[in-house]
Coordinates of C-alpha atoms and ligand atoms in Angstrom, one line a residue:
X25 CA 146.3 -82.4 199.6
X26 CA 149.4 -84.4 199.6
X27 CA 147.6 -87.8 198.5
X28 CA 150.7 -89.3 197.0
X29 CA 152.1 -89.5 200.8
X30 CA 148.5 -90.5 202.2
X31 CA 147.7 -93.7 200.1
X32 CA 151.0 -94.1 197.9
X33 CA 154.7 -92.4 197.0
X34 CA 155.2 -92.1 193.1
X35 CA 151.7 -91.6 192.4
X36 CA 150.6 -88.2 190.3
X37 CA 150.0 -85.9 193.5
X38 CA 147.7 -83.9 191.2
X39 CA 143.4 -84.9 191.0
X40 CA 142.3 -87.5 190.2
X41 CA 143.8 -89.7 192.2
X42 CA 143.1 -92.5 189.3
X43 CA 143.0 -96.3 189.8
X44 CA 141.2 -98.0 186.7
X45 CA 141.8 -101.7 185.4
X46 CA 139.0 -104.0 184.4
X47 CA 136.3 -105.0 186.7
X48 CA 137.8 -109.0 187.0
X49 CA 140.7 -110.0 186.5
X50 CA 139.1 -113.2 183.6
X51 CA 142.3 -114.6 181.9
X52 CA 146.2 -113.8 181.8
X53 CA 145.8 -112.3 178.6
X54 CA 143.4 -110.0 178.9
X55 CA 144.6 -108.6 182.6
X56 CA 148.2 -108.4 180.6
X57 CA 146.3 -106.7 177.1
X58 CA 145.2 -104.2 179.5
X59 CA 147.6 -103.9 182.1
X60 CA 149.4 -102.4 179.4
X61 CA 147.8 -100.2 177.5
X62 CA 147.6 -98.6 180.8
X63 CA 150.3 -98.5 181.6
X64 CA 151.8 -97.0 178.2
X65 CA 148.4 -94.0 179.2
X66 CA 150.7 -93.4 181.9
X67 CA 147.7 -95.2 183.9
X68 CA 149.5 -95.7 187.5
X69 CA 147.4 -97.9 189.6
X70 CA 145.3 -100.6 188.3
X71 CA 142.4 -102.5 189.7
X72 CA 141.1 -106.7 189.2
X73 CA 138.5 -108.0 191.0
X74 CA 140.3 -111.6 191.8
X75 CA 137.5 -112.8 193.9
X76 CA 133.5 -111.2 192.9
X77 CA 130.3 -111.2 195.5
X78 CA 127.6 -111.7 193.0
X79 CA 123.9 -110.9 194.0
X80 CA 122.8 -114.8 193.1
X81 CA 125.0 -118.6 193.7
X82 CA 126.3 -119.0 189.8
X83 CA 127.1 -116.1 188.0
X84 CA 131.7 -115.7 187.5
X85 CA 132.6 -116.2 191.6
X86 CA 136.4 -114.2 190.5
X87 CA 140.0 -115.9 189.1
X88 CA 141.0 -117.0 193.0
X89 CA 144.4 -117.1 194.0
X90 CA 145.4 -117.6 190.5
X91 CA 145.4 -114.1 189.2
X92 CA 147.0 -113.1 192.0
X93 CA 149.6 -114.0 189.7
X94 CA 148.6 -112.3 186.9
X95 CA 148.7 -108.8 188.6
X96 CA 151.9 -109.8 190.6
X97 CA 153.2 -110.1 186.9
X98 CA 151.9 -106.9 185.6
X99 CA 153.6 -105.2 188.5
X100 CA 157.0 -106.7 187.8
X101 CA 156.5 -105.4 183.2
X102 CA 155.0 -102.4 183.7
X103 CA 155.5 -101.5 187.1
X104 CA 152.2 -99.4 188.5
X105 CA 150.7 -100.6 191.9
X106 CA 147.9 -103.7 192.0
X107 CA 145.0 -103.2 193.2
X108 CA 141.6 -105.3 194.8
X109 CA 138.8 -106.1 196.9
X110 CA 139.0 -108.0 199.6
X111 CA 135.8 -109.7 201.8
X112 CA 137.5 -112.4 203.8
X113 CA 140.3 -112.8 206.2
X114 CA 142.2 -115.8 203.9
X115 CA 142.1 -112.3 201.1
X116 CA 143.9 -110.1 202.6
X117 CA 146.8 -113.4 203.5
X118 CA 146.6 -114.2 199.5
X119 CA 147.1 -110.4 198.2
X120 CA 150.1 -109.9 200.8
X121 CA 151.6 -112.9 199.7
X122 CA 151.5 -111.7 196.6
X123 CA 152.6 -108.0 197.1
X124 CA 148.9 -106.3 195.7
X125 CA 149.9 -102.8 197.2
X126 CA 147.0 -101.1 197.9
X127 CA 143.5 -102.9 199.2
X128 CA 139.4 -102.3 199.4
X129 CA 136.9 -103.0 201.4
X130 CA 134.0 -104.0 198.4
X131 CA 130.5 -102.4 198.4
X132 CA 129.0 -105.4 200.4
X133 CA 131.5 -106.2 202.6
X134 CA 130.8 -102.4 204.6
X135 CA 128.0 -103.0 205.3
X136 CA 129.2 -106.0 207.8
X137 CA 130.4 -104.8 210.0
X138 CA 131.6 -108.1 211.6
X139 CA 133.3 -109.3 207.9
X140 CA 135.1 -105.6 208.6
X141 CA 136.4 -106.4 212.5
X142 CA 138.0 -109.5 210.6
X143 CA 139.8 -107.4 207.7
X144 CA 141.0 -105.6 210.5
X145 CA 143.3 -107.7 212.0
X146 CA 144.5 -109.7 208.9
X147 CA 146.2 -106.6 208.6
X148 CA 147.8 -105.4 212.3
X149 CA 150.8 -104.5 212.0
X150 CA 150.4 -104.2 208.0
X151 CA 151.7 -101.1 206.9
X152 CA 148.7 -100.7 203.4
X153 CA 146.4 -98.6 201.4
X154 CA 142.5 -99.6 202.0
X155 CA 139.7 -97.4 200.4
X156 CA 136.2 -98.3 201.9
X157 CA 133.7 -98.4 199.8
X158 CA 130.0 -97.2 201.5
X159 CA 128.7 -99.8 201.9
X160 CA 125.7 -100.6 199.9
X161 CA 122.3 -99.2 201.9
X162 CA 122.5 -94.6 202.6
X163 CA 124.1 -94.8 205.8
X164 CA 127.1 -92.8 206.4
X165 CA 128.2 -94.2 209.4
X166 CA 128.1 -97.0 208.9
X167 CA 131.2 -95.9 206.1
X168 CA 132.9 -94.1 208.9
X169 CA 133.0 -97.5 211.0
X170 CA 134.5 -99.2 208.8
X171 CA 136.9 -97.0 208.4
X172 CA 137.3 -96.6 212.7
X173 CA 137.7 -100.4 212.8
X174 CA 141.0 -99.8 209.8
X175 CA 142.5 -97.1 212.1
X176 CA 142.2 -98.2 215.8
X177 CA 144.3 -101.9 213.9
X178 CA 147.2 -99.0 213.7
X179 CA 145.9 -98.4 209.1
X180 CA 147.4 -94.9 208.7
X181 CA 147.1 -94.8 205.0
X182 CA 142.9 -95.2 205.1
X183 CA 140.9 -93.6 202.1
X184 CA 137.4 -93.5 200.8
X185 CA 135.2 -94.9 198.1
X186 CA 132.3 -93.6 196.6
X187 CA 130.6 -95.8 194.8
X188 CA 126.5 -95.0 195.3
X189 CA 123.6 -97.1 197.4
X190 CA 121.4 -99.3 196.0
X191 CA 118.5 -98.0 195.8
X192 CA 114.2 -100.9 194.2
X193 CA 113.3 -98.7 192.2
X194 CA 116.7 -98.8 188.7
X195 CA 116.1 -95.3 187.3
X196 CA 119.4 -93.1 185.6
X197 CA 122.0 -95.0 187.8
X198 CA 122.7 -98.6 189.0
X199 CA 122.9 -97.1 193.2
X200 CA 121.8 -93.6 194.0
X201 CA 125.2 -90.7 194.0
X202 CA 123.3 -89.5 196.7
X203 CA 126.4 -87.0 197.0
X204 CA 125.8 -85.5 200.1
X205 CA 126.2 -89.0 201.5
X206 CA 130.2 -88.3 200.4
X207 CA 130.4 -84.5 201.1
X208 CA 129.5 -84.7 204.8
X209 CA 132.0 -87.5 204.9
X210 CA 134.3 -84.8 203.2
X211 CA 133.0 -82.4 205.5
X212 CA 134.3 -84.0 209.6
X213 CA 137.3 -86.0 207.8
X214 CA 138.6 -82.8 205.7
X215 CA 142.2 -84.7 205.2
X216 CA 140.4 -88.0 204.0
X217 CA 141.0 -88.8 200.1
X218 CA 137.5 -89.6 198.6
X219 CA 138.0 -91.1 195.3
X220 CA 134.5 -91.6 193.2
X221 CA 133.3 -94.5 192.2
X222 CA 131.7 -93.9 188.8
X223 CA 130.6 -97.3 186.5
X224 CA 129.7 -98.7 190.1
X225 CA 127.7 -95.4 190.7
X226 CA 126.2 -95.1 186.3
X227 CA 126.5 -98.7 185.7
X228 CA 126.8 -97.1 181.9
X229 CA 129.5 -96.6 180.0
X230 CA 128.0 -93.0 178.9
X231 CA 127.5 -91.6 182.5
X232 CA 131.3 -92.3 183.6
X233 CA 132.7 -89.1 182.3
X234 CA 129.8 -86.7 183.2
X235 CA 130.0 -88.6 186.6
X236 CA 133.6 -88.2 187.0
X237 CA 133.5 -84.5 186.2
X238 CA 130.7 -84.1 189.6
X239 CA 132.7 -85.8 191.1
X240 CA 135.9 -83.8 190.6
X241 CA 133.8 -80.7 190.1
X242 CA 132.7 -81.4 193.9
X243 CA 136.5 -81.0 195.4
X244 CA 137.0 -85.7 196.0
X245 CA 140.2 -86.5 195.5
X246 CA 140.1 -89.8 193.0
X247 CA 138.8 -92.2 190.2
X248 CA 138.2 -95.6 190.5
X249 CA 137.3 -96.5 187.3
X250 CA 136.7 -99.4 184.8
X251 CA 138.6 -100.2 181.9
X252 CA 138.7 -103.3 180.3
X253 CA 140.7 -104.2 176.9
X254 CA 137.5 -105.4 175.3
X255 CA 134.5 -104.7 177.4
X256 CA 131.6 -105.8 175.6
X257 CA 133.1 -109.7 176.2
X258 CA 133.7 -108.9 180.1
X259 CA 133.2 -111.6 182.6
X260 CA 131.1 -109.0 185.0
X261 CA 130.0 -106.0 184.9
X262 CA 130.3 -105.3 180.7
X263 CA 127.9 -102.8 179.9
X264 CA 129.9 -100.3 182.5
X265 CA 133.2 -101.5 181.4
X266 CA 135.3 -99.2 179.0
X267 CA 137.9 -99.3 176.6
X268 CA 142.1 -97.2 177.6
X269 CA 141.3 -95.5 174.5
X270 CA 137.8 -93.7 175.7
X271 CA 139.5 -94.8 179.4
X272 CA 141.9 -91.4 177.4
X273 CA 139.1 -89.6 175.8
X274 CA 137.3 -89.5 179.7
X275 CA 140.1 -88.0 181.5
X276 CA 141.9 -85.1 179.1
X277 CA 138.0 -84.3 179.4
X278 CA 137.7 -84.0 182.9
X279 CA 137.9 -79.9 184.2
X280 CA 140.0 -80.0 186.9
X281 CA 139.0 -77.3 188.9
X282 CA 141.5 -76.3 191.6
X283 CA 140.6 -77.2 195.2
X284 CA 142.2 -75.7 196.9
X285 CA 141.7 -71.6 195.5
X286 CA 140.9 -68.9 197.8
X287 CA 137.6 -68.5 198.1
X288 CA 137.6 -64.5 198.3
X289 CA 136.3 -63.8 195.4
X290 CA 133.7 -65.3 197.3
X291 CA 133.1 -63.3 200.1
X292 CA 130.4 -61.5 199.2
X293 CA 128.1 -63.8 197.2
X294 CA 128.8 -66.1 200.3
X295 CA 127.8 -63.2 203.4
X296 CA 124.9 -62.9 201.2
X297 CA 123.8 -65.8 201.8
X298 CA 123.8 -65.8 205.3
X299 CA 121.2 -63.1 205.2
X300 CA 119.4 -65.2 203.5
X301 CA 119.3 -68.5 205.9
X302 CA 119.6 -65.7 208.6
X303 CA 116.2 -64.8 207.8
X304 CA 115.0 -69.2 206.1
X305 CA 115.6 -69.8 209.8
X306 CA 112.8 -66.8 211.0
X307 CA 110.7 -67.4 208.9
X308 CA 109.9 -71.3 210.2
X309 CA 110.6 -70.6 213.7
X310 CA 107.5 -67.4 212.6
X311 CA 105.5 -70.7 211.1
X312 CA 106.6 -72.6 213.8
X313 CA 105.3 -70.5 216.1
X314 CA 101.8 -70.4 214.0
X315 CA 101.8 -74.5 213.7
X316 CA 101.6 -74.6 216.8
X317 CA 99.2 -72.2 217.3
X318 CA 97.4 -74.4 215.5
X319 CA 97.5 -77.6 217.4
X320 CA 96.4 -75.4 219.9
X321 CA 93.3 -74.7 218.6
X322 CA 93.4 -78.0 217.4
X323 CA 93.4 -79.3 221.2
X324 CA 90.3 -77.5 223.1
X325 CA 88.5 -78.4 220.3
X326 CA 89.1 -82.1 219.9
X327 CA 90.3 -82.4 216.8
X328 CA 92.3 -84.8 214.2
X329 CA 96.1 -83.4 214.3
X330 CA 96.3 -84.5 210.7
X331 CA 93.9 -82.8 207.7
X332 CA 94.9 -84.6 204.6
X333 CA 92.9 -82.3 202.4
X334 CA 94.4 -79.2 203.8
X335 CA 97.5 -81.6 203.3
X336 CA 97.2 -82.1 199.5
X337 CA 96.1 -78.8 199.0
X338 CA 99.1 -77.1 200.4
X339 CA 101.8 -79.2 198.4
X340 CA 99.9 -79.2 195.2
X341 CA 99.9 -75.6 195.0
X342 CA 103.3 -74.8 196.5
X343 CA 105.2 -77.2 194.1
X344 CA 103.3 -75.7 191.5
X345 CA 104.6 -71.6 193.0
X346 CA 108.0 -73.0 192.7
X347 CA 107.7 -74.6 190.0
X348 CA 106.6 -71.1 188.8
X349 CA 109.6 -69.5 189.9
X350 CA 111.9 -72.2 188.2
X351 CA 112.6 -74.2 190.6
X352 CA 112.9 -78.3 190.6
X353 CA 109.6 -79.4 192.0
X354 CA 111.3 -82.5 193.5
X355 CA 112.9 -80.5 196.0
X356 CA 110.5 -78.2 196.3
X357 CA 108.5 -81.6 197.6
X358 CA 111.3 -82.9 200.4
X359 CA 111.2 -79.2 201.4
X360 CA 107.5 -79.0 202.0
X361 CA 107.4 -82.6 203.1
X362 CA 110.4 -82.3 206.0
X363 CA 108.2 -79.1 207.6
X364 CA 105.6 -80.4 206.9
X365 CA 106.4 -83.7 209.5
X366 CA 108.2 -81.2 211.6
X367 CA 104.8 -79.0 212.4
X368 CA 103.4 -82.9 213.0
X369 CA 105.5 -83.5 215.3
X370 CA 105.0 -80.2 216.9
X371 CA 101.6 -80.9 217.5
X372 CA 101.7 -84.1 218.5
X373 CA 103.3 -82.6 221.2
X374 CA 100.8 -80.3 222.7
X375 CA 98.2 -83.1 221.9
X376 CA 99.7 -85.2 224.5
X377 CA 100.2 -82.6 226.4
Ligands
PEP416 C1 132.9 -103.3 192.5 O1 134.2 -103.2 192.3 O2 133.6 -104.7 191.3 C2 132.2 -103.7 193.3 C3 132.3 -105.5 193.4 O3 132.4 -102.7 193.8 P1 131.0 -102.7 194.8 O4 131.6 -103.9 196.6 O5 130.7 -100.9 194.9 O6 130.0 -103.2 193.5
MN417 MN1 132.4 -104.4 188.7

């Protein structure tokens, strides 16, 4: 894909399209020191948050417009493009006034159609690349809706940023990747560049490398990686920022597989998959017919639909069977629950007739 023409001219057209820079602009010195290292390593687009959406009041809410002067200086001195997050019309006007080259809409903002609409209206008639982060909640339509609002005011250079999805229960990731959501976005809009944000997905420095590799393996176009000259002292997101030299290592360790490669050599394996999927469909249909018969029997004998003992037994048995066959038990649980939900739905239909 010609990313160059889609987003910004002069940026290396090879994957990954890279944006790097601190979570937040903090001081002129921090911005310039980071920028000089990044530029020396060949980075073409710098990021820095100027206005920071914080979960609770009282945290560091960004330096505000003052920081835009530092970004202007970065452009002048290093020739890099600069980018920042906008969440209101005022942010848009300020960023444009200072010559910011690329804007992104943050995850909390994408979740709010009123805010996105306002931003879109402020950008009407402006030719600037805009990247839309996924909303904090795993809602693909809301993500697409935000992109549509921007497209409707005439913006042509659009892209998406996958930054993971909030969950109450934080285990490994700060935000769950839920890769199937950006993958579905790519399936529906094959020409829309997708940039992965491993910093906000992982929330931890050591996860940036593996997440970046995964994003490249999935064929995503780019990466946005939080990079700071002194990450431990960062005013926001300290634990997930890396130094410019670590960024360089991460990037050089990436294996970039050819996303455009022809898939002829895969055709044999793919036809086997097609055949197995056909068999799976047949088996699902057969299983559903049997549940339907069970439903009819339950109706005739005035029985309730869900017998939890039976369901527990099926789940436990099948999951351990699956594990014995080398499959992920969690995957099997999801499949079995989906099958069970559908059987119950069918039986409810029968009983209510
Ligand atoms: C950010 O990029 O620093 C940021 C606030 O990200 P998100 O909107 O993904 O939380
Ligand atoms: Mn951040």
